[in-house]
Short mmCIF file of C-alpha atoms in Angstrom, two decimals:
data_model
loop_
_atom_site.label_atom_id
_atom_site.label_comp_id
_atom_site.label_asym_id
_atom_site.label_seq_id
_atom_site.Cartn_x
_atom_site.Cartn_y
_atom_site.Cartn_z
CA UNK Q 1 144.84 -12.68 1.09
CA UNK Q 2 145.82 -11.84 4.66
CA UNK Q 3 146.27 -8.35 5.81
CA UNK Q 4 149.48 -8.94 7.65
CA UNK Q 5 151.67 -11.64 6.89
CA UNK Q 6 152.35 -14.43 9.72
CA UNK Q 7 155.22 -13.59 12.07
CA UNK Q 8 156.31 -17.65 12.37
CA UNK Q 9 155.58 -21.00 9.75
CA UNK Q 10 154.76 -24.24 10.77
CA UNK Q 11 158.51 -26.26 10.45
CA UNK Q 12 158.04 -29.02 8.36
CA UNK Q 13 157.68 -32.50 10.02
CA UNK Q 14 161.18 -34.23 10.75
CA UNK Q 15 161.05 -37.84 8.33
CA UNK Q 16 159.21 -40.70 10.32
CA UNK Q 17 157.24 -38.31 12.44
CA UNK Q 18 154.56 -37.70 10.54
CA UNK Q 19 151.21 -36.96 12.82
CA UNK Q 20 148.57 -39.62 12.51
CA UNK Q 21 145.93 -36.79 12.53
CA UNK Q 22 145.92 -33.05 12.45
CA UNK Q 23 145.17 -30.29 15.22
CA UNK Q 24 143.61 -27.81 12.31
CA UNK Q 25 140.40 -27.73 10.62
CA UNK Q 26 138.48 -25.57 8.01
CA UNK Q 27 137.87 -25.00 4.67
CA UNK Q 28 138.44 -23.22 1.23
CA UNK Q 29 136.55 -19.91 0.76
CA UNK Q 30 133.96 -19.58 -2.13
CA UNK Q 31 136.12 -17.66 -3.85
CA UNK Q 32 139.14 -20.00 -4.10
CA UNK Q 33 140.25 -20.80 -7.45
CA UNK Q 34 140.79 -24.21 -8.33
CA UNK Q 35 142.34 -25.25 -11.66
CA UNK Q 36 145.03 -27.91 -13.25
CA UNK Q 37 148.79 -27.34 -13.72
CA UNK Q 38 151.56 -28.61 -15.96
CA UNK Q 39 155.24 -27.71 -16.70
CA UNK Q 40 157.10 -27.25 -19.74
CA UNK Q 41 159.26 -29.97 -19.75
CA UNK Q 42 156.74 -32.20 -18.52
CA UNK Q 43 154.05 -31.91 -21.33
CA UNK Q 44 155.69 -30.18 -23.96
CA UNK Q 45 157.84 -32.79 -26.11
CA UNK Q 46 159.55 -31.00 -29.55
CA UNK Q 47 162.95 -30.81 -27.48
CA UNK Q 48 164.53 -30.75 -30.22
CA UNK Q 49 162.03 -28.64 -33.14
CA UNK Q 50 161.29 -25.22 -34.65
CA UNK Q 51 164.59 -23.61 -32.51
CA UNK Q 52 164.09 -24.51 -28.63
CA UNK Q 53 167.56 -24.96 -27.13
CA UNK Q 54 169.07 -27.72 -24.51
CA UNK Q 55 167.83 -27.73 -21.19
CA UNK Q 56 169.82 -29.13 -18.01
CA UNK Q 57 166.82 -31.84 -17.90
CA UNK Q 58 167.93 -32.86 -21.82
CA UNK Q 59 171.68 -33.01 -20.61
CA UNK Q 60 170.54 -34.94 -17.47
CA UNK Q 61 168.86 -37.41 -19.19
CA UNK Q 62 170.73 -38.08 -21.85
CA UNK Q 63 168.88 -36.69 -25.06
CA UNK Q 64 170.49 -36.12 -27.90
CA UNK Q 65 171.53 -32.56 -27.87
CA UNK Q 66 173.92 -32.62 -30.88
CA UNK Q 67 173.28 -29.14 -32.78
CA UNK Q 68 171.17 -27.37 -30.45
CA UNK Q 69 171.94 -23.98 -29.72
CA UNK Q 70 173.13 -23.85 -25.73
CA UNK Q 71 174.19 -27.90 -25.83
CA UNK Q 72 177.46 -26.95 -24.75
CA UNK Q 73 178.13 -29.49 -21.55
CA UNK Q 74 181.98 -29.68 -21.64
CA UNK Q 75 181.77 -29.42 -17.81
CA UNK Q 76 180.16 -32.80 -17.46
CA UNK Q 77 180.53 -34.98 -20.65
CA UNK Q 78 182.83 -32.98 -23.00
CA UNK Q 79 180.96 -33.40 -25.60
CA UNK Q 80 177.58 -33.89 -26.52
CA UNK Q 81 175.12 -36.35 -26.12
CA UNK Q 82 175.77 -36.78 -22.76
CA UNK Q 83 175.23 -40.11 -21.18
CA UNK Q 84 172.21 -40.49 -18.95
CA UNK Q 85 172.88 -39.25 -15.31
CA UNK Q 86 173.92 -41.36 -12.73
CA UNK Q 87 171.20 -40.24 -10.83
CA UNK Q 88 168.50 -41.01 -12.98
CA UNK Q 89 165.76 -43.14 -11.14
CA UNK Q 90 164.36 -44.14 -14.29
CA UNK Q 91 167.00 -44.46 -16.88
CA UNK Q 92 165.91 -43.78 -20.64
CA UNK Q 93 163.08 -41.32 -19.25
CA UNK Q 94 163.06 -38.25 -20.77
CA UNK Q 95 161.10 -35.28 -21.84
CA UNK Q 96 162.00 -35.56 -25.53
CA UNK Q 97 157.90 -36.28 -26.38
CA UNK Q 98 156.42 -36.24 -23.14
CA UNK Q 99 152.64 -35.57 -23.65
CA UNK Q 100 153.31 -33.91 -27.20
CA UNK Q 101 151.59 -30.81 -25.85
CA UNK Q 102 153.67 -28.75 -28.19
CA UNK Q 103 151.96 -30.73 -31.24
CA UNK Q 104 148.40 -31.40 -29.29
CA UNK Q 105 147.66 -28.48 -27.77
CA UNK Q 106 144.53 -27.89 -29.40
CA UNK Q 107 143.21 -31.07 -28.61
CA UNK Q 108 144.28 -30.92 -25.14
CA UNK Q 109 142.30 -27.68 -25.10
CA UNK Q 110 139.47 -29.18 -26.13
CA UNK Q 111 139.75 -32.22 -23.62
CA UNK Q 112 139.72 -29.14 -21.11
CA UNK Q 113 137.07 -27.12 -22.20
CA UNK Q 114 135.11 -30.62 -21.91
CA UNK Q 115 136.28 -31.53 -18.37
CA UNK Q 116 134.98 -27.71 -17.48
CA UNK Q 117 138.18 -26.00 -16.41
CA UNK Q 118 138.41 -22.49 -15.75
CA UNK Q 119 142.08 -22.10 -14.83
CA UNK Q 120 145.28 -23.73 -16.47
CA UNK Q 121 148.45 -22.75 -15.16
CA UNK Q 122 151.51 -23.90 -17.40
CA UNK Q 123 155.07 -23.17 -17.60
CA UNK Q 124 156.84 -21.14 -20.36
CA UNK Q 125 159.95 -22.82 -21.19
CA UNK Q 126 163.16 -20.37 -21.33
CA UNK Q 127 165.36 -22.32 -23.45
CA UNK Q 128 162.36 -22.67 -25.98
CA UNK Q 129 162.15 -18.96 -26.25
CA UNK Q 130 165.75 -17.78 -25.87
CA UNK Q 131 167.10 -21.13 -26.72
CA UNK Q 132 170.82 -20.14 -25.41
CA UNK Q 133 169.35 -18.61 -22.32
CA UNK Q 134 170.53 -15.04 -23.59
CA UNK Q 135 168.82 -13.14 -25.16
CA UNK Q 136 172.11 -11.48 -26.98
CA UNK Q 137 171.95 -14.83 -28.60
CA UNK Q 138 168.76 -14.18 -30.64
CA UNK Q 139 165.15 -14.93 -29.39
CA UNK Q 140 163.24 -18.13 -31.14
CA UNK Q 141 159.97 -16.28 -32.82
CA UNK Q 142 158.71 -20.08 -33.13
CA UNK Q 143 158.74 -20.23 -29.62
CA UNK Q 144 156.81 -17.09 -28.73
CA UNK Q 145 153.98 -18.32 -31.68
CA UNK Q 146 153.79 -20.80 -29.81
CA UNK Q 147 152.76 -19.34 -26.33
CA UNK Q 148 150.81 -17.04 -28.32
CA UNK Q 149 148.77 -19.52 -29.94
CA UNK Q 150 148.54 -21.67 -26.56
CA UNK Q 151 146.84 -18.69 -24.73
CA UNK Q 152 144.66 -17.39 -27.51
CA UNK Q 153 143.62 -20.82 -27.85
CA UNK Q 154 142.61 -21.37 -23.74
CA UNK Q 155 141.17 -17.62 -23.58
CA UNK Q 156 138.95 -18.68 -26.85
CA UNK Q 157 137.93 -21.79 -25.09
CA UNK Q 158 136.91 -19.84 -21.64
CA UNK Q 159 140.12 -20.98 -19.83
CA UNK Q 160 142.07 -18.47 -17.59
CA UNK Q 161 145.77 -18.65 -18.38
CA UNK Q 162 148.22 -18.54 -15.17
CA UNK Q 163 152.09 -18.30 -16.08
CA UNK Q 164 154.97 -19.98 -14.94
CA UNK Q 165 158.13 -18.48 -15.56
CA UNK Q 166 160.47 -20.68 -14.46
CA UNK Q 167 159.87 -24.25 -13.67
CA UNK Q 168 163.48 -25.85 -13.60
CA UNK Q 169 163.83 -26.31 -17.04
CA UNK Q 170 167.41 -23.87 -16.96
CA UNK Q 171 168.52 -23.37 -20.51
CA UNK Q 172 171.64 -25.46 -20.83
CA UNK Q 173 173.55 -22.30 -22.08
CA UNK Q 174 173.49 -20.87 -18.66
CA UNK Q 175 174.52 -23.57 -16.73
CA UNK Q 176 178.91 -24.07 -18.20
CA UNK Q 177 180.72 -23.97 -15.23
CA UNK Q 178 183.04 -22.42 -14.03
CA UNK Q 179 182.06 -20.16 -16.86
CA UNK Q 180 178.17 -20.25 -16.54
CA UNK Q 181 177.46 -21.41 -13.16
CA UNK Q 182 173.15 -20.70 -13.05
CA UNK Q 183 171.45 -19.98 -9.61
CA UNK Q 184 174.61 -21.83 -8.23
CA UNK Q 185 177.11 -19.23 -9.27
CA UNK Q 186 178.61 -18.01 -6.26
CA UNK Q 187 181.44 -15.31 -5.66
CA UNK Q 188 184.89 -16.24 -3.79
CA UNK Q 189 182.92 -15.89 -0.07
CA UNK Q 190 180.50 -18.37 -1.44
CA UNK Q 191 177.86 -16.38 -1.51
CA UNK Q 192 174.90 -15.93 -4.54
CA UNK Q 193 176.41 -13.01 -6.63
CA UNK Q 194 172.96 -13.09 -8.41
CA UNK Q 195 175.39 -13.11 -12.05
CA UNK Q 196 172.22 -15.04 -13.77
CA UNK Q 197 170.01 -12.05 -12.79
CA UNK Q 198 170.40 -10.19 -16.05
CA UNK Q 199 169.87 -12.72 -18.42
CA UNK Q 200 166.28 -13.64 -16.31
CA UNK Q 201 165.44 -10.36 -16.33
CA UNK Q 202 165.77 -10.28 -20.10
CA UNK Q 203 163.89 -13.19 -20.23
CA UNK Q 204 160.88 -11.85 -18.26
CA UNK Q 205 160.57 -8.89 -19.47
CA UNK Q 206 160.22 -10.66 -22.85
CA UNK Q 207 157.50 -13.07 -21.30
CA UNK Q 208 155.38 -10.17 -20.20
CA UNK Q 209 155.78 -8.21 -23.27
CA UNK Q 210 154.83 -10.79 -25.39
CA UNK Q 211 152.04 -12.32 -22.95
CA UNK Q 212 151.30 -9.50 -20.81
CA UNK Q 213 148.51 -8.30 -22.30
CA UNK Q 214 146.29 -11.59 -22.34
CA UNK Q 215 148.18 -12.90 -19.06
CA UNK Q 216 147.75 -11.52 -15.74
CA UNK Q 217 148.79 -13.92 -13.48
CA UNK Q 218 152.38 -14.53 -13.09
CA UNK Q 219 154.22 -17.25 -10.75
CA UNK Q 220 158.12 -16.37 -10.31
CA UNK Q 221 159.00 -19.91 -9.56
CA UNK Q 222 157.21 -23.45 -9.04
CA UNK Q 223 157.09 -24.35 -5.51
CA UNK Q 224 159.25 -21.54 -4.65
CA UNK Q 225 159.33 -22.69 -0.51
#
């Protein structure tokens, strides 16, 4: 870590100016920790088992959402399943089984352990453990086994847990507009009026109570810059 943060940041390069070689040099201390990340969404699969609720990435690409808790997309589609986005670059992708982690994880442990990884840093996904997004709503206790299981498993297996809390997998409940508006809710001078901030700060303060004690390194958001 630096003793005094930096004063000015490199801007990023403008598109098509990209510099054929670089003017800075050096390398990683001994020290630096080098591990293997994943996200919720990406790995996990069970979108729709033991309790986890809709995501914006299940409305967005078109999984069936019928029944689950949060599916409510009346802003978009009216009623669920919503078509796939227009924006989809890969139409029919989803995350519905993705990797199966959710089912696998002990075997993708193992495969781990075997490749000799020290550090795994994974995202917890909010709509799996409050499914609406709120905790009000009720908090899935399948959802927290499973965490619970996941890091017991990698601490068992030598593996240092890091924890994402939020890796753009926004519970579908929180995201109704113009009721529910997410990070995107604004007041009438357009500005953030920060109304999500409660329900994330119920849902943190559930991750570190439940994981706290086992995990003790926490990133806010992926790629936060």
């Amino acid at each position: 870590s630096l003793d005094d943060c930096p004063k000015e940041f490199p801007l990023p390069y403008k598109s098509g100016e990209y510099p054929k070689k670089y003017d800075y040099e050096g390398g990683f201390p001994q020290d630096f920790i080098w591990g293997m990340g994943t996200a919720s969404y990406q790995v996990e699969g069970a979108y729709n088992e033991d309790g986890r609720g809709a995501s914006i990435w299940d409305t967005f690409s078109g999984a069936n959402t019928v029944g689950m808790p949060g599916a409510n997309c009346s802003y978009c589609c009216q009623e669920a399943p919503c078509p796939i986005n227009d924006k989809m670059s890969d139409k029919g992708a989803t995350g519905n089984v993705a990797c199966d982690h959710y089912h696998l994880w002990k075997t993708d442990i193992a495969l781990m352990k075997s490749m000799g990884l020290k550090y795994y840093r994974f995202s917890i996904a909010w709509p799996r453990v409050i499914p609406t997004g709120k905790k009000k709503d009720g908090v899935n206790e399948k959802g927290i086994l499973f965490y619970n299981r996941l890091i017991d498993g990698l601490l068992e297996a030598g593996i240092t847990p890091f924890v994402t809390l939020f890796h753009w997998d926004l519970p579908q409940g929180l995201l109704d507009p113009p009721m529910e508006q997410g990070w995107w809710s604004r007041d009438e001078n357009g500005k953030p009026d920060a109304k999500i901030m409660a329900d994330w700060l119920d849902f943190v303060d559930l991750c570190f109570k439940s994981f706290g004690d086992r995990v003790k390194t926490w990133v806010t958001f992926n790629e936060a810059w």
